[in-house]
GROMACS .gro file of C-alpha atoms in nm:
model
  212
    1UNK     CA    1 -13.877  -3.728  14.277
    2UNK     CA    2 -13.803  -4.101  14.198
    3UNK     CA    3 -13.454  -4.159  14.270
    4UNK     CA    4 -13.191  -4.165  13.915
    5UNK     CA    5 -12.853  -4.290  13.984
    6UNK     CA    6 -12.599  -4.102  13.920
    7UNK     CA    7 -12.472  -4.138  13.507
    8UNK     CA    8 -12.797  -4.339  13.417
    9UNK     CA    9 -12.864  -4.410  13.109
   10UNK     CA   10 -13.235  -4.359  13.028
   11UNK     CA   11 -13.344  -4.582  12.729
   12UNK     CA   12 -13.656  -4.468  12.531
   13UNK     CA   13 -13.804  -4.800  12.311
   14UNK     CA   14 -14.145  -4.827  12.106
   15UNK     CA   15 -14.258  -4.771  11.757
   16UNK     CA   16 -14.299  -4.457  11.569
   17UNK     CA   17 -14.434  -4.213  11.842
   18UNK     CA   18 -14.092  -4.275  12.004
   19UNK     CA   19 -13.908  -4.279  11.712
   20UNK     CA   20 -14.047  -3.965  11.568
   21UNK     CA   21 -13.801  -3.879  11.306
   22UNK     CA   22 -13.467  -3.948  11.468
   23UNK     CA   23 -13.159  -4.011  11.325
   24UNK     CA   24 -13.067  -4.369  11.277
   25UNK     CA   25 -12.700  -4.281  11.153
   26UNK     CA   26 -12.654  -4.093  11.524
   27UNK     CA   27 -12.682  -4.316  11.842
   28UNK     CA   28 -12.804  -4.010  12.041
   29UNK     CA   29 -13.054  -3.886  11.847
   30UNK     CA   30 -13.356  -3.845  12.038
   31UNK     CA   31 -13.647  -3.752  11.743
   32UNK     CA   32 -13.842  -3.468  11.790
   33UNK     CA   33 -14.107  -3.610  11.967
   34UNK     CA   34 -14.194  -3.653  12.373
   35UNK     CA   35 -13.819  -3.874  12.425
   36UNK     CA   36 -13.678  -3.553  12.326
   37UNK     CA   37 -13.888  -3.317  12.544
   38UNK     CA   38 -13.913  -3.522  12.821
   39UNK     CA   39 -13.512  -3.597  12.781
   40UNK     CA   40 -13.462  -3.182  12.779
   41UNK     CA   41 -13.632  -3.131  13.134
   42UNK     CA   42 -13.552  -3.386  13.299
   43UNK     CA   43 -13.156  -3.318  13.199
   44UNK     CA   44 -13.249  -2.940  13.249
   45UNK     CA   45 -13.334  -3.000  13.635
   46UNK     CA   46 -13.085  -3.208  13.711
   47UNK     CA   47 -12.776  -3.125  13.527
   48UNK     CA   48 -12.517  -3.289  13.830
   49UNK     CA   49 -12.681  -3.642  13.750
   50UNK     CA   50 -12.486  -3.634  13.399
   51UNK     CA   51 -12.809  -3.793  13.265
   52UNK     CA   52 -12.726  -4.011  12.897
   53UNK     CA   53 -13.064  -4.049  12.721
   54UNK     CA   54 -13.087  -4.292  12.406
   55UNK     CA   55 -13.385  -4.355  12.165
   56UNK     CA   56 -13.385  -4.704  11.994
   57UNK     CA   57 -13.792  -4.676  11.881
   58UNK     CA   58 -13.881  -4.766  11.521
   59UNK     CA   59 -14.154  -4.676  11.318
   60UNK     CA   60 -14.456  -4.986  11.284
   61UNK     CA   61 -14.280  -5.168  11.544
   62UNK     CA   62 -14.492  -5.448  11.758
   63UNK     CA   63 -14.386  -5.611  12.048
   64UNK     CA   64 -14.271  -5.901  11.823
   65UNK     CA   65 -13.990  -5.633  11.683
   66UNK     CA   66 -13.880  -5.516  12.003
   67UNK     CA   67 -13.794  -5.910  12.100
   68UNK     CA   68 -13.590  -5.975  11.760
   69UNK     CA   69 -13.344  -5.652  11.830
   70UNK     CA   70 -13.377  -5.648  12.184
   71UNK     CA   71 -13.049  -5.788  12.252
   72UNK     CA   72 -12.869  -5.537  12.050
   73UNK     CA   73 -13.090  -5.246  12.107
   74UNK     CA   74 -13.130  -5.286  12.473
   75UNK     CA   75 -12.887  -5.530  12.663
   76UNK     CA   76 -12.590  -5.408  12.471
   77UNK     CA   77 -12.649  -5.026  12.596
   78UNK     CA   78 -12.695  -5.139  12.944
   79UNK     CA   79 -12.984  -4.893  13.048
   80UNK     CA   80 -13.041  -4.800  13.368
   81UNK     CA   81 -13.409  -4.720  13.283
   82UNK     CA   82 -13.588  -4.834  13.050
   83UNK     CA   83 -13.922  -4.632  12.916
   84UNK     CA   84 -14.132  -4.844  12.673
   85UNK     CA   85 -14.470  -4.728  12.441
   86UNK     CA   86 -14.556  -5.060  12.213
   87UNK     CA   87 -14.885  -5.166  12.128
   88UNK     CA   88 -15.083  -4.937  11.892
   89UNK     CA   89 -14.909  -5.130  11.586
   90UNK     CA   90 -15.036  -5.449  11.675
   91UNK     CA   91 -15.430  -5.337  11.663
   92UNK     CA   92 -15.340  -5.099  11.354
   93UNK     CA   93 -15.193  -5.413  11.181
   94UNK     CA   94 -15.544  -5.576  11.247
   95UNK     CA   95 -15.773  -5.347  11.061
   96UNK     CA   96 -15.515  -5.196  10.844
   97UNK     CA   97 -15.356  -5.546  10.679
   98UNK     CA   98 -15.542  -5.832  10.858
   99UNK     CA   99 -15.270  -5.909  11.085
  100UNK     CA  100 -15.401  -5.995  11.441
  101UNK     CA  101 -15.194  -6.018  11.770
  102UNK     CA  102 -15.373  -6.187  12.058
  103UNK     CA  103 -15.371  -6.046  12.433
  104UNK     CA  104 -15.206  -6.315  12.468
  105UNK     CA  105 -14.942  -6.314  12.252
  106UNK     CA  106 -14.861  -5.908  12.326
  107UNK     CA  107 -14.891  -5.977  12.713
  108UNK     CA  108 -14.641  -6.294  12.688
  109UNK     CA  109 -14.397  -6.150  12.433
  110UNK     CA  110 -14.391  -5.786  12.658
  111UNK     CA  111 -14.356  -6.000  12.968
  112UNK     CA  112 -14.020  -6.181  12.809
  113UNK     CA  113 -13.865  -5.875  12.746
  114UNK     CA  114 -13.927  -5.731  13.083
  115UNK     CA  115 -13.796  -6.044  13.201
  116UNK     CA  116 -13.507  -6.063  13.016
  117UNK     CA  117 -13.396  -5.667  13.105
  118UNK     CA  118 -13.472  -5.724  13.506
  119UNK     CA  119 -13.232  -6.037  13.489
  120UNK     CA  120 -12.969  -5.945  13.247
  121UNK     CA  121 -12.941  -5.521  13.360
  122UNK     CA  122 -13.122  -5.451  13.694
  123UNK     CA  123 -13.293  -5.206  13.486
  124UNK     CA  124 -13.585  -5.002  13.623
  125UNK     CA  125 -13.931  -4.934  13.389
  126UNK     CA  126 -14.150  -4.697  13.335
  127UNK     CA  127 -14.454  -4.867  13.094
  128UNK     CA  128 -14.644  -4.609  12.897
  129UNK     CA  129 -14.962  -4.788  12.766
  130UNK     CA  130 -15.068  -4.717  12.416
  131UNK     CA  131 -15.359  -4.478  12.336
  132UNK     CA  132 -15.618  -4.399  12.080
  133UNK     CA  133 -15.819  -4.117  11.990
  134UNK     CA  134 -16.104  -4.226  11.782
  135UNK     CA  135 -16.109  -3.916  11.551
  136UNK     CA  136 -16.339  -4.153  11.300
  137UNK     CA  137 -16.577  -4.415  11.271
  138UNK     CA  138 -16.341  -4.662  11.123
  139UNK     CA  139 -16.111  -4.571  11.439
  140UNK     CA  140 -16.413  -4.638  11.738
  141UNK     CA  141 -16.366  -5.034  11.634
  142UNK     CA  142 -16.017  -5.041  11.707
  143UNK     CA  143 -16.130  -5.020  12.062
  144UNK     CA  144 -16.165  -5.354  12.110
  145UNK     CA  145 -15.845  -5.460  11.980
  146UNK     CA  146 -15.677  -5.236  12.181
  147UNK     CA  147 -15.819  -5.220  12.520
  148UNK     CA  148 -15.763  -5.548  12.646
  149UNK     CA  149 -15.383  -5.542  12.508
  150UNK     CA  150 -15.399  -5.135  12.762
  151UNK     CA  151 -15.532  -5.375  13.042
  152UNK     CA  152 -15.254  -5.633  12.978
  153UNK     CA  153 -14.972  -5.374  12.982
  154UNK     CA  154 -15.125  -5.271  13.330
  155UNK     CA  155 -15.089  -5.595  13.445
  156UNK     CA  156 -14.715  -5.588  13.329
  157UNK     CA  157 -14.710  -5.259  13.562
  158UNK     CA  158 -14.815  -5.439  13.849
  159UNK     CA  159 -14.645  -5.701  13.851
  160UNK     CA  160 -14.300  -5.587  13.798
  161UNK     CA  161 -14.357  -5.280  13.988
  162UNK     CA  162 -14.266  -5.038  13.701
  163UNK     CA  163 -14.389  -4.665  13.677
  164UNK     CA  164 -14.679  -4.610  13.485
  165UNK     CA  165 -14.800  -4.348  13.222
  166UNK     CA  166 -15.224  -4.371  13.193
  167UNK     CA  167 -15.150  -4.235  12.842
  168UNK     CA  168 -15.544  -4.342  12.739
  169UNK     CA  169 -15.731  -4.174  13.022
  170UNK     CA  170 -15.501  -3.869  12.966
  171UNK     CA  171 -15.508  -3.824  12.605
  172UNK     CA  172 -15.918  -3.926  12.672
  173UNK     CA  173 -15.897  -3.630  12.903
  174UNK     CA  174 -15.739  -3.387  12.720
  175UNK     CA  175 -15.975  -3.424  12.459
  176UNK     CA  176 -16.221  -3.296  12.644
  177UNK     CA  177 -16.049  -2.955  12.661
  178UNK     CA  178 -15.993  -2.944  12.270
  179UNK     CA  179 -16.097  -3.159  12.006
  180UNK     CA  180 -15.903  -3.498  11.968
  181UNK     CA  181 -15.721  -3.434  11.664
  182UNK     CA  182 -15.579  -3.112  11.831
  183UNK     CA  183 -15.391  -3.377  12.055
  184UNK     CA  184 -15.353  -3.671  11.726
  185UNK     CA  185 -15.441  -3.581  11.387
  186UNK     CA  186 -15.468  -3.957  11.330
  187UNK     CA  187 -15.553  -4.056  11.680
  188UNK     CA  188 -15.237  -4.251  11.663
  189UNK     CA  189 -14.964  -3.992  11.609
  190UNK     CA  190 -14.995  -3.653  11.840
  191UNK     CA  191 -14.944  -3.388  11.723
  192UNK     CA  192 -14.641  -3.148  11.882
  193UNK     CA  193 -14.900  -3.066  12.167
  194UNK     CA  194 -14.974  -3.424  12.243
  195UNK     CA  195 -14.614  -3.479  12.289
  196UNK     CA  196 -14.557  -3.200  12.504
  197UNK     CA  197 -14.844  -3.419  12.698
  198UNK     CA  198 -14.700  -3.742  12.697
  199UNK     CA  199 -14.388  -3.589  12.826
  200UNK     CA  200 -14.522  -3.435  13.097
  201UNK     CA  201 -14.704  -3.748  13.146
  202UNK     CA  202 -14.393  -3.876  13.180
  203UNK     CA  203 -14.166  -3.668  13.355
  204UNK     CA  204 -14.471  -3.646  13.675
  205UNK     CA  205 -14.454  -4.058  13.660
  206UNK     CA  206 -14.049  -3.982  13.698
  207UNK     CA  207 -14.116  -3.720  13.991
  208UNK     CA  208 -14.386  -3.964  14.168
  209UNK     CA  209 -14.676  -3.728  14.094
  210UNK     CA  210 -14.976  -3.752  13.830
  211UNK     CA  211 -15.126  -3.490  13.589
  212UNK     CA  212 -15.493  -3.684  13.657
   0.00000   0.00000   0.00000
């Protein structure tokens, strides 16, 4: 098991598969998505820790959004952790409204905010990289936005030494078992079982181990 101090306070931050319905008016509301499952277990098996868990993701959020209320939805709460999913907005944005986001731009803008944590919190990561299930044609070509900006966020991983989530390869594995929309009806947004995967995903980062 990775060590967790004592008290931590475990920040989830992303877009709307970590905000997944929670309750803006209620600073602990955790959604109802994988923050809140993986928040359950991991407070389950170690109730002496006194664990705090806090989700600050919002729906069609890009990197770009997590910079302009990073301050306030980050520094302030003085995390301990920090567990970040951004990215699928960005190449959704692309086909969806003709927005682009460069590699470039993603990589340098995620890279600040890392940056800025690390200095300002001592906070540790864990990176999840963003995913997608190609449930239709339209969907295959989003492929190329996205896997470069994948590749850049396991750059981020190596670099800062974070824990990792392979979300891709495992959702890309899973489907192999059942059909992809089983896991995403969308191939963006899972589906209560592709939570329950990301969490686990996320709690055997957490405990050192892998669910490869």
């Amino acid at each position: 098991m990775v060590h967790i101090e004592q008290n931590a306070i475990v920040l989830f931050q992303g877009d709307s598969i970590t905000d997944c319905g929670r309750d803006y008016g209620d600073p602990g509301s955790l959604g109802q998505g994988y923050a809140l499952m993986a928040a359950a277990r991991l407070g389950m098996e170690q109730p002496t820790k006194r664990l705090q868990f806090m989700n600050r993701g919002i729906s069609g959020h890009r990197v770009v959004d997590l910079r302009a209320r990073w301050e306030k939805d980050c520094m302030e709460l003085d995390p301990t952790w920090v567990s970040i999913l951004v990215g699928i907005n960005e190449t959704g944005r692309k086909y969806n409204r003709g927005e682009a986001t460069s590699v470039e731009a993603y990589y340098e803008g995620y890279r600040e905010i890392l940056i800025q944590t690390r200095e300002k919190t001592g906070a540790s990561f864990i990176l999840l990289e963003p995913f997608l299930l190609p449930v239709t044609e339209a969907k295959k070509e989003w492929r190329e936005d996205l896997d470069p900006k994948i590749q850049a966020v396991r750059e981020l991983a190596r670099e800062f030494e974070t824990l990792y989530v392979p979300l891709d390869g495992i959702f890309a594995a899973a489907s192999t078992k059942m059909e992809m929309a089983y896991w995403a009806p969308d191939g963006v947004h899972p589906s209560p079982a592709g939570h329950a995967l990301i969490a686990e995903a996320w709690l055997a980062a957490m405990k050192g181990n892998t669910i490869l």
